[in-house]
Amino acid sequence: MALQKYKSKRKFTKTPEPSGKSAKKNLWRFVVQKHQASHLHYDFRLELPEDVVTGDIVLKSWAVPKGVPQDFGIKHLAVAVEDHPVEYINFKGVIPKGEYGAGTVKIFDKGKYQLLDIGEKSLKFRLAGKKLKGNYVLFNLEGKNWLIFKSKK
Ligand code: MN
């Protein structure tokens, strides 16, 4: 079920986050949100179908403790988290104390992206943000653990 995990973690009477729906049309957008929760991290999200190849459109999401690298030769851990609704792409604000993800969310960067390749263990895409530009790879190490890095090709 689309977004079931997302919804089960949140009380929409308490959090300003969108309750959200999945969408039918992919606008090929990405966002990086700077999330000052109990630990500072960055959330990287790509607008994609639910199961990456088919299904309704959601934001596939990864928590990146050290942020998305802006230079070549740096690989950062990206931990897959629950799909988020597409409206989340514009979300910034304060998640109240005691709620899931409590803290401040700011938009670090957003823009369009182009999907270049989907492999068994990897996604390749080209980001066209204000800060993040160029080709990137998300490589699945094991389970929820991925690496994100900038790629020369
Ligand atoms: Mn987060």
CSV table of N, CA and C and ligand atoms in Angstrom, one decimal:
chain,number,residue,atom,x,y,z
A,1,MET,N,0.8,-1.2,0.0
A,1,MET,CA,0.0,0.0,0.0
A,1,MET,C,0.9,1.3,0.0
A,2,ALA,N,0.5,2.1,-0.9
A,2,ALA,CA,1.3,3.4,-1.0
A,2,ALA,C,1.3,4.2,0.3
A,3,LEU,N,2.5,4.5,0.7
A,3,LEU,CA,2.6,5.5,1.8
A,3,LEU,C,2.1,5.0,3.2
A,4,GLN,N,1.8,3.7,3.3
A,4,GLN,CA,1.3,3.2,4.6
A,4,GLN,C,2.3,3.4,5.7
A,5,LYS,N,3.6,3.1,5.5
A,5,LYS,CA,4.6,3.3,6.5
A,5,LYS,C,4.7,4.8,6.9
A,6,TYR,N,4.7,5.7,5.9
A,6,TYR,CA,4.8,7.1,6.1
A,6,TYR,C,3.6,7.5,7.0
A,7,LYS,N,2.4,7.1,6.7
A,7,LYS,CA,1.2,7.5,7.4
A,7,LYS,C,1.2,6.9,8.9
A,8,SER,N,1.7,5.7,9.0
A,8,SER,CA,1.6,5.0,10.3
A,8,SER,C,2.6,5.7,11.3
A,9,LYS,N,3.6,6.4,10.8
A,9,LYS,CA,4.6,7.0,11.7
A,9,LYS,C,4.2,8.4,12.2
A,10,ARG,N,3.1,8.9,11.6
A,10,ARG,CA,2.8,10.3,11.9
A,10,ARG,C,1.4,10.6,12.3
A,11,LYS,N,1.2,11.6,13.2
A,11,LYS,CA,-0.1,12.1,13.6
A,11,LYS,C,-0.4,13.4,12.9
A,12,PHE,N,-1.3,13.4,11.9
A,12,PHE,CA,-1.4,14.6,11.1
A,12,PHE,C,-2.2,15.7,11.8
A,13,THR,N,-2.7,15.4,12.9
A,13,THR,CA,-3.3,16.5,13.7
A,13,THR,C,-2.2,17.2,14.5
A,14,LYS,N,-1.0,16.6,14.6
A,14,LYS,CA,0.1,17.3,15.4
A,14,LYS,C,1.2,17.8,14.5
A,15,THR,N,1.5,17.1,13.4
A,15,THR,CA,2.6,17.5,12.6
A,15,THR,C,2.1,18.4,11.4
A,16,PRO,N,2.9,19.4,11.0
A,16,PRO,CA,2.5,20.2,9.8
A,16,PRO,C,2.9,19.5,8.5
A,17,GLU,N,3.5,18.3,8.6
A,17,GLU,CA,3.8,17.6,7.4
A,17,GLU,C,2.6,17.2,6.6
A,18,PRO,N,2.7,17.1,5.2
A,18,PRO,CA,1.5,16.7,4.4
A,18,PRO,C,1.1,15.3,4.7
A,19,SER,N,-0.2,15.1,4.8
A,19,SER,CA,-0.7,13.7,4.9
A,19,SER,C,-0.5,12.9,3.6
A,20,GLY,N,-0.7,13.7,2.5
A,20,GLY,CA,-0.2,13.2,1.3
A,20,GLY,C,-0.9,12.1,0.6
A,21,LYS,N,-0.7,12.1,-0.7
A,21,LYS,CA,-1.2,11.1,-1.6
A,21,LYS,C,-0.1,10.7,-2.6
A,22,SER,N,-0.2,9.6,-3.2
A,22,SER,CA,0.7,9.3,-4.3
A,22,SER,C,0.2,10.0,-5.5
A,23,ALA,N,1.0,10.2,-6.5
A,23,ALA,CA,0.6,10.9,-7.7
A,23,ALA,C,0.6,10.0,-8.9
A,24,LYS,N,0.0,10.4,-10.0
A,24,LYS,CA,0.0,9.5,-11.2
A,24,LYS,C,1.1,9.9,-12.2
A,25,LYS,N,1.5,11.2,-12.1
A,25,LYS,CA,2.4,11.7,-13.1
A,25,LYS,C,3.8,12.1,-12.5
A,26,ASN,N,4.8,11.6,-13.0
A,26,ASN,CA,6.2,11.9,-12.5
A,26,ASN,C,6.7,13.2,-13.1
A,27,LEU,N,7.0,14.2,-12.3
A,27,LEU,CA,7.6,15.4,-12.8
A,27,LEU,C,9.1,15.4,-12.7
A,28,TRP,N,9.7,14.3,-12.3
A,28,TRP,CA,11.1,14.1,-12.3
A,28,TRP,C,11.8,15.2,-11.5
A,29,ARG,N,11.4,15.3,-10.3
A,29,ARG,CA,12.0,16.3,-9.4
A,29,ARG,C,12.8,15.6,-8.3
A,30,PHE,N,13.7,16.3,-7.7
A,30,PHE,CA,14.4,15.8,-6.5
A,30,PHE,C,14.4,16.9,-5.4
A,31,VAL,N,14.6,16.5,-4.2
A,31,VAL,CA,14.9,17.5,-3.2
A,31,VAL,C,15.9,17.0,-2.2
A,32,VAL,N,16.6,17.9,-1.6
A,32,VAL,CA,17.4,17.5,-0.4
A,32,VAL,C,17.0,18.4,0.7
A,33,GLN,N,16.5,17.8,1.8
A,33,GLN,CA,16.0,18.6,3.0
A,33,GLN,C,17.0,18.4,4.1
A,34,LYS,N,17.4,19.6,4.7
A,34,LYS,CA,18.3,19.6,5.8
A,34,LYS,C,17.4,19.4,7.1
A,35,HIS,N,17.6,18.3,7.8
A,35,HIS,CA,16.7,18.0,8.9
A,35,HIS,C,17.5,18.0,10.2
A,36,GLN,N,17.2,19.0,10.9
A,36,GLN,CA,17.9,19.1,12.2
A,36,GLN,C,16.9,18.4,13.2
A,37,ALA,N,17.1,17.1,13.3
A,37,ALA,CA,16.3,16.3,14.3
A,37,ALA,C,17.2,16.0,15.4
A,38,SER,N,17.0,14.9,16.2
A,38,SER,CA,17.9,14.5,17.3
A,38,SER,C,19.4,14.5,16.7
A,39,HIS,N,19.5,14.0,15.5
A,39,HIS,CA,20.8,14.1,14.8
A,39,HIS,C,20.6,14.8,13.5
A,40,LEU,N,21.5,15.8,13.2
A,40,LEU,CA,21.4,16.5,11.9
A,40,LEU,C,21.6,15.4,10.8
A,41,HIS,N,20.8,15.5,9.8
A,41,HIS,CA,21.0,14.7,8.6
A,41,HIS,C,20.3,15.4,7.4
A,42,TYR,N,20.6,14.9,6.3
A,42,TYR,CA,20.0,15.4,5.0
A,42,TYR,C,19.1,14.3,4.5
A,43,ASP,N,17.9,14.7,4.0
A,43,ASP,CA,17.0,13.7,3.4
A,43,ASP,C,17.0,13.9,1.9
A,44,PHE,N,17.4,12.9,1.2
A,44,PHE,CA,17.5,13.0,-0.3
A,44,PHE,C,16.3,12.2,-0.9
A,45,ARG,N,15.5,12.9,-1.7
A,45,ARG,CA,14.3,12.3,-2.2
A,45,ARG,C,14.2,12.5,-3.8
A,46,LEU,N,13.8,11.4,-4.4
A,46,LEU,CA,13.6,11.4,-5.9
A,46,LEU,C,12.2,11.0,-6.2
A,47,GLU,N,11.6,11.8,-7.0
A,47,GLU,CA,10.2,11.4,-7.5
A,47,GLU,C,10.3,10.2,-8.4
A,48,LEU,N,9.7,9.1,-8.0
A,48,LEU,CA,9.8,7.8,-8.7
A,48,LEU,C,8.6,7.0,-8.5
A,49,PRO,N,8.3,6.0,-9.3
A,49,PRO,CA,7.2,5.1,-9.0
A,49,PRO,C,7.5,4.3,-7.8
A,50,GLU,N,6.5,3.9,-7.1
A,50,GLU,CA,6.6,3.2,-5.8
A,50,GLU,C,7.6,2.1,-5.8
A,51,ASP,N,7.5,1.2,-6.8
A,51,ASP,CA,8.4,0.1,-6.8
A,51,ASP,C,9.6,0.4,-7.8
A,52,VAL,N,9.8,1.6,-8.1
A,52,VAL,CA,10.9,2.1,-9.0
A,52,VAL,C,10.6,1.9,-10.5
A,53,VAL,N,9.9,0.8,-10.8
A,53,VAL,CA,9.6,0.6,-12.2
A,53,VAL,C,8.2,0.9,-12.5
A,54,THR,N,7.3,0.4,-11.7
A,54,THR,CA,5.8,0.7,-11.9
A,54,THR,C,5.2,1.2,-10.6
A,55,GLY,N,4.0,1.6,-10.8
A,55,GLY,CA,3.2,2.0,-9.6
A,55,GLY,C,3.0,3.5,-9.5
A,56,ASP,N,2.3,4.0,-8.5
A,56,ASP,CA,2.0,5.4,-8.3
A,56,ASP,C,3.3,6.1,-7.9
A,57,ILE,N,3.3,7.4,-8.2
A,57,ILE,CA,4.5,8.2,-7.9
A,57,ILE,C,4.6,8.6,-6.5
A,58,VAL,N,5.8,8.4,-5.9
A,58,VAL,CA,6.1,8.8,-4.5
A,58,VAL,C,7.5,9.5,-4.5
A,59,LEU,N,7.9,9.9,-3.3
A,59,LEU,CA,9.3,10.3,-3.2
A,59,LEU,C,10.1,9.2,-2.6
A,60,LYS,N,10.9,8.5,-3.3
A,60,LYS,CA,11.8,7.5,-2.8
A,60,LYS,C,12.8,8.3,-1.9
A,61,SER,N,13.1,7.8,-0.7
A,61,SER,CA,13.8,8.7,0.2
A,61,SER,C,15.0,7.9,0.9
A,62,TRP,N,16.0,8.7,1.1
A,62,TRP,CA,17.2,8.2,1.8
A,62,TRP,C,17.6,9.3,2.8
A,63,ALA,N,18.0,8.8,4.0
A,63,ALA,CA,18.6,9.7,5.0
A,63,ALA,C,20.1,9.7,4.8
A,64,VAL,N,20.7,10.8,4.6
A,64,VAL,CA,22.1,10.9,4.3
A,64,VAL,C,22.8,11.7,5.5
A,65,PRO,N,23.4,11.0,6.5
A,65,PRO,CA,23.9,11.7,7.6
A,65,PRO,C,24.9,12.8,7.3
A,66,LYS,N,25.8,12.6,6.3
A,66,LYS,CA,26.8,13.6,6.0
A,66,LYS,C,26.4,14.5,4.8
A,67,GLY,N,25.3,14.3,4.2
A,67,GLY,CA,24.8,15.1,3.1
A,67,GLY,C,25.3,14.5,1.8
A,68,VAL,N,24.6,15.0,0.7
A,68,VAL,CA,24.9,14.5,-0.7
A,68,VAL,C,26.3,15.1,-1.1
A,69,PRO,N,27.3,14.3,-1.5
A,69,PRO,CA,28.6,14.9,-1.8
A,69,PRO,C,28.5,15.9,-3.0
A,70,GLN,N,29.2,17.0,-2.9
A,70,GLN,CA,29.2,17.9,-4.0
A,70,GLN,C,30.5,17.8,-4.9
A,71,ASP,N,31.4,16.9,-4.5
A,71,ASP,CA,32.7,16.7,-5.2
A,71,ASP,C,32.9,15.3,-5.5
A,72,PHE,N,33.7,15.0,-6.5
A,72,PHE,CA,34.0,13.7,-6.9
A,72,PHE,C,34.9,13.0,-5.9
A,73,GLY,N,34.8,11.7,-5.8
A,73,GLY,CA,35.7,10.9,-4.9
A,73,GLY,C,35.2,10.8,-3.5
A,74,ILE,N,34.0,11.3,-3.2
A,74,ILE,CA,33.5,11.2,-1.9
A,74,ILE,C,32.2,10.3,-1.9
A,75,LYS,N,32.2,9.3,-1.1
A,75,LYS,CA,31.1,8.4,-1.0
A,75,LYS,C,30.4,8.5,0.4
A,76,HIS,N,29.1,8.8,0.4
A,76,HIS,CA,28.5,9.0,1.7
A,76,HIS,C,27.4,7.9,1.8
A,77,LEU,N,27.2,7.5,3.1
A,77,LEU,CA,26.2,6.5,3.4
A,77,LEU,C,24.8,7.2,3.2
A,78,ALA,N,23.9,6.4,2.6
A,78,ALA,CA,22.5,6.9,2.5
A,78,ALA,C,21.6,5.7,2.9
A,79,VAL,N,20.8,6.0,3.9
A,79,VAL,CA,20.0,4.9,4.5
A,79,VAL,C,18.5,5.0,3.9
A,80,ALA,N,18.0,4.0,3.2
A,80,ALA,CA,16.7,4.1,2.7
A,80,ALA,C,15.7,4.2,3.8
A,81,VAL,N,14.8,5.1,3.7
A,81,VAL,CA,13.7,5.3,4.6
A,81,VAL,C,12.3,5.2,3.9
A,82,GLU,N,11.2,5.3,4.6
A,82,GLU,CA,9.9,5.1,4.0
A,82,GLU,C,9.6,6.1,2.8
A,83,ASP,N,8.9,5.7,1.8
A,83,ASP,CA,8.4,6.6,0.8
A,83,ASP,C,7.7,7.7,1.4
A,84,HIS,N,7.8,8.9,0.8
A,84,HIS,CA,7.1,10.1,1.2
A,84,HIS,C,6.2,10.5,0.1
A,85,PRO,N,5.1,11.2,0.4
A,85,PRO,CA,4.2,11.8,-0.6
A,85,PRO,C,4.9,12.8,-1.4
A,86,VAL,N,4.5,13.0,-2.7
A,86,VAL,CA,5.2,14.0,-3.6
A,86,VAL,C,5.1,15.4,-3.0
A,87,GLU,N,4.0,15.7,-2.3
A,87,GLU,CA,3.9,17.1,-1.8
A,87,GLU,C,5.0,17.4,-0.8
A,88,TYR,N,5.6,16.4,-0.3
A,88,TYR,CA,6.7,16.6,0.7
A,88,TYR,C,7.9,17.3,0.1
A,89,ILE,N,7.9,17.4,-1.2
A,89,ILE,CA,9.0,18.0,-1.9
A,89,ILE,C,9.1,19.5,-1.6
A,90,ASN,N,8.0,20.1,-1.2
A,90,ASN,CA,8.0,21.5,-0.8
A,90,ASN,C,8.0,21.7,0.7
A,91,PHE,N,8.1,20.7,1.5
A,91,PHE,CA,7.9,20.8,2.9
A,91,PHE,C,9.1,21.4,3.6
A,92,LYS,N,8.9,22.5,4.4
A,92,LYS,CA,9.9,23.0,5.3
A,92,LYS,C,9.1,23.4,6.5
A,93,GLY,N,9.7,23.4,7.7
A,93,GLY,CA,9.0,23.8,8.8
A,93,GLY,C,9.4,23.1,10.1
A,94,VAL,N,8.7,23.1,11.1
A,94,VAL,CA,9.1,22.6,12.4
A,94,VAL,C,8.1,21.4,12.7
A,95,ILE,N,8.7,20.3,12.9
A,95,ILE,CA,7.9,19.1,13.4
A,95,ILE,C,8.0,19.2,15.0
A,96,PRO,N,6.8,19.2,15.6
A,96,PRO,CA,6.8,19.5,17.0
A,96,PRO,C,7.5,18.4,17.9
A,97,LYS,N,8.0,18.9,19.0
A,97,LYS,CA,8.6,17.9,20.0
A,97,LYS,C,7.7,16.8,20.3
A,98,GLY,N,8.3,15.6,20.4
A,98,GLY,CA,7.5,14.4,20.7
A,98,GLY,C,6.9,13.7,19.5
A,99,GLU,N,6.9,14.4,18.3
A,99,GLU,CA,6.5,13.7,17.1
A,99,GLU,C,7.6,13.1,16.4
A,100,TYR,N,7.3,12.2,15.5
A,100,TYR,CA,8.3,11.5,14.7
A,100,TYR,C,9.1,12.5,13.9
A,101,GLY,N,10.4,12.4,14.0
A,101,GLY,CA,11.3,13.3,13.2
A,101,GLY,C,11.3,14.8,13.8
A,102,ALA,N,10.9,14.9,15.1
A,102,ALA,CA,10.8,16.3,15.7
A,102,ALA,C,12.1,17.1,15.4
A,103,GLY,N,11.9,18.3,15.0
A,103,GLY,CA,13.0,19.2,14.6
A,103,GLY,C,12.6,20.1,13.5
A,104,THR,N,13.7,20.7,12.9
A,104,THR,CA,13.5,21.7,11.8
A,104,THR,C,13.8,21.1,10.5
A,105,VAL,N,13.0,21.3,9.5
A,105,VAL,CA,13.3,20.9,8.1
A,105,VAL,C,13.4,22.1,7.2
A,106,LYS,N,14.6,22.2,6.5
A,106,LYS,CA,14.8,23.3,5.6
A,106,LYS,C,15.1,22.6,4.2
A,107,ILE,N,14.8,23.4,3.2
A,107,ILE,CA,15.2,22.9,1.8
A,107,ILE,C,16.6,23.3,1.5
A,108,PHE,N,17.5,22.3,1.3
A,108,PHE,CA,18.9,22.5,1.0
A,108,PHE,C,19.1,22.8,-0.5
A,109,ASP,N,18.4,21.9,-1.3
A,109,ASP,CA,18.4,22.1,-2.7
A,109,ASP,C,17.3,21.3,-3.3
A,110,LYS,N,16.8,21.8,-4.5
A,110,LYS,CA,15.8,21.0,-5.2
A,110,LYS,C,15.9,21.4,-6.7
A,111,GLY,N,15.4,20.5,-7.5
A,111,GLY,CA,15.4,20.8,-9.0
A,111,GLY,C,14.9,19.6,-9.7
A,112,LYS,N,15.2,19.5,-11.0
A,112,LYS,CA,14.8,18.4,-11.8
A,112,LYS,C,15.9,17.4,-11.8
A,113,TYR,N,15.6,16.2,-12.2
A,113,TYR,CA,16.7,15.2,-12.4
A,113,TYR,C,16.3,14.3,-13.6
A,114,GLN,N,17.3,13.7,-14.2
A,114,GLN,CA,17.1,12.8,-15.3
A,114,GLN,C,17.6,11.4,-14.9
A,115,LEU,N,16.7,10.4,-15.0
A,115,LEU,CA,17.1,9.0,-14.7
A,115,LEU,C,18.0,8.5,-15.8
A,116,LEU,N,19.2,8.0,-15.5
A,116,LEU,CA,20.1,7.5,-16.5
A,116,LEU,C,20.1,6.0,-16.6
A,117,ASP,N,19.9,5.3,-15.5
A,117,ASP,CA,20.0,3.9,-15.5
A,117,ASP,C,19.5,3.3,-14.2
A,118,ILE,N,18.7,2.2,-14.3
A,118,ILE,CA,18.3,1.4,-13.1
A,118,ILE,C,19.0,0.1,-13.2
A,119,GLY,N,19.8,-0.3,-12.3
A,119,GLY,CA,20.5,-1.6,-12.3
A,119,GLY,C,19.9,-2.4,-11.1
A,120,GLU,N,20.4,-3.6,-11.0
A,120,GLU,CA,19.9,-4.4,-9.9
A,120,GLU,C,20.2,-3.8,-8.5
A,121,LYS,N,21.4,-3.2,-8.5
A,121,LYS,CA,21.8,-2.6,-7.2
A,121,LYS,C,22.1,-1.2,-7.3
A,122,SER,N,21.7,-0.5,-8.3
A,122,SER,CA,22.1,0.9,-8.4
A,122,SER,C,21.1,1.7,-9.2
A,123,LEU,N,21.1,3.0,-8.9
A,123,LEU,CA,20.4,4.0,-9.7
A,123,LEU,C,21.4,5.0,-10.1
A,124,LYS,N,21.3,5.4,-11.4
A,124,LYS,CA,22.2,6.5,-11.9
A,124,LYS,C,21.2,7.6,-12.4
A,125,PHE,N,21.6,8.8,-12.1
A,125,PHE,CA,20.8,10.0,-12.4
A,125,PHE,C,21.6,11.2,-12.5
A,126,ARG,N,21.0,12.2,-13.2
A,126,ARG,CA,21.7,13.5,-13.4
A,126,ARG,C,20.9,14.5,-12.7
A,127,LEU,N,21.5,15.2,-11.7
A,127,LEU,CA,20.8,16.2,-10.9
A,127,LEU,C,21.0,17.6,-11.6
A,128,ALA,N,19.9,18.4,-11.6
A,128,ALA,CA,20.0,19.7,-12.1
A,128,ALA,C,19.5,20.6,-11.0
A,129,GLY,N,20.2,20.7,-9.9
A,129,GLY,CA,19.8,21.6,-8.8
A,129,GLY,C,20.6,22.9,-8.8
A,130,LYS,N,20.4,23.7,-7.8
A,130,LYS,CA,21.2,24.9,-7.7
A,130,LYS,C,22.6,24.6,-7.2
A,131,LYS,N,22.6,23.7,-6.2
A,131,LYS,CA,23.9,23.3,-5.6
A,131,LYS,C,24.4,22.0,-6.1
A,132,LEU,N,23.5,21.0,-6.3
A,132,LEU,CA,23.9,19.7,-6.7
A,132,LEU,C,23.6,19.6,-8.2
A,133,LYS,N,24.7,19.4,-9.0
A,133,LYS,CA,24.6,19.3,-10.4
A,133,LYS,C,25.5,18.1,-10.9
A,134,GLY,N,25.0,17.4,-11.9
A,134,GLY,CA,25.9,16.4,-12.5
A,134,GLY,C,25.4,15.0,-12.2
A,135,ASN,N,26.2,14.1,-12.6
A,135,ASN,CA,25.8,12.7,-12.5
A,135,ASN,C,26.1,12.1,-11.2
A,136,TYR,N,25.1,11.3,-10.7
A,136,TYR,CA,25.2,10.7,-9.4
A,136,TYR,C,24.9,9.2,-9.5
A,137,VAL,N,25.4,8.4,-8.5
A,137,VAL,CA,25.0,7.0,-8.4
A,137,VAL,C,24.6,6.8,-6.9
A,138,LEU,N,23.5,6.0,-6.8
A,138,LEU,CA,23.1,5.4,-5.5
A,138,LEU,C,23.4,3.9,-5.7
A,139,PHE,N,24.2,3.4,-4.8
A,139,PHE,CA,24.6,2.0,-4.9
A,139,PHE,C,24.2,1.3,-3.7
A,140,ASN,N,23.4,0.2,-3.9
A,140,ASN,CA,22.9,-0.5,-2.7
A,140,ASN,C,23.9,-1.5,-2.2
A,141,LEU,N,24.4,-1.3,-0.9
A,141,LEU,CA,25.4,-2.1,-0.3
A,141,LEU,C,24.7,-3.4,0.2
A,142,GLU,N,23.7,-3.2,1.1
A,142,GLU,CA,23.0,-4.3,1.7
A,142,GLU,C,21.8,-3.8,2.4
A,143,GLY,N,20.6,-4.4,2.2
A,143,GLY,CA,19.4,-3.9,2.9
A,143,GLY,C,19.1,-2.5,2.6
A,144,LYS,N,19.0,-1.7,3.7
A,144,LYS,CA,18.7,-0.3,3.6
A,144,LYS,C,19.9,0.6,3.4
A,145,ASN,N,21.1,0.0,3.4
A,145,ASN,CA,22.3,0.8,3.3
A,145,ASN,C,22.8,1.0,1.8
A,146,TRP,N,22.9,2.2,1.5
A,146,TRP,CA,23.3,2.6,0.1
A,146,TRP,C,24.5,3.6,0.2
A,147,LEU,N,25.2,3.7,-0.9
A,147,LEU,CA,26.2,4.8,-0.9
A,147,LEU,C,25.7,5.8,-2.0
A,148,ILE,N,25.9,7.0,-1.8
A,148,ILE,CA,25.7,8.0,-2.8
A,148,ILE,C,27.0,8.8,-3.2
A,149,PHE,N,27.2,8.9,-4.4
A,149,PHE,CA,28.4,9.6,-4.9
A,149,PHE,C,28.3,10.2,-6.3
A,150,LYS,N,29.1,11.1,-6.5
A,150,LYS,CA,29.2,11.8,-7.8
A,150,LYS,C,30.0,11.0,-8.8
A,151,SER,N,29.5,10.9,-10.0
A,151,SER,CA,30.1,10.1,-11.0
A,151,SER,C,30.6,10.9,-12.2
A,152,LYS,N,31.7,10.5,-12.8
A,152,LYS,CA,32.2,11.3,-13.9
A,152,LYS,C,31.6,10.9,-15.2
A,153,LYS,N,30.9,9.7,-15.3
A,153,LYS,CA,30.2,9.4,-16.5
A,153,LYS,C,28.7,9.1,-16.3
B,1,MN,MN,14.7,13.1,8.1
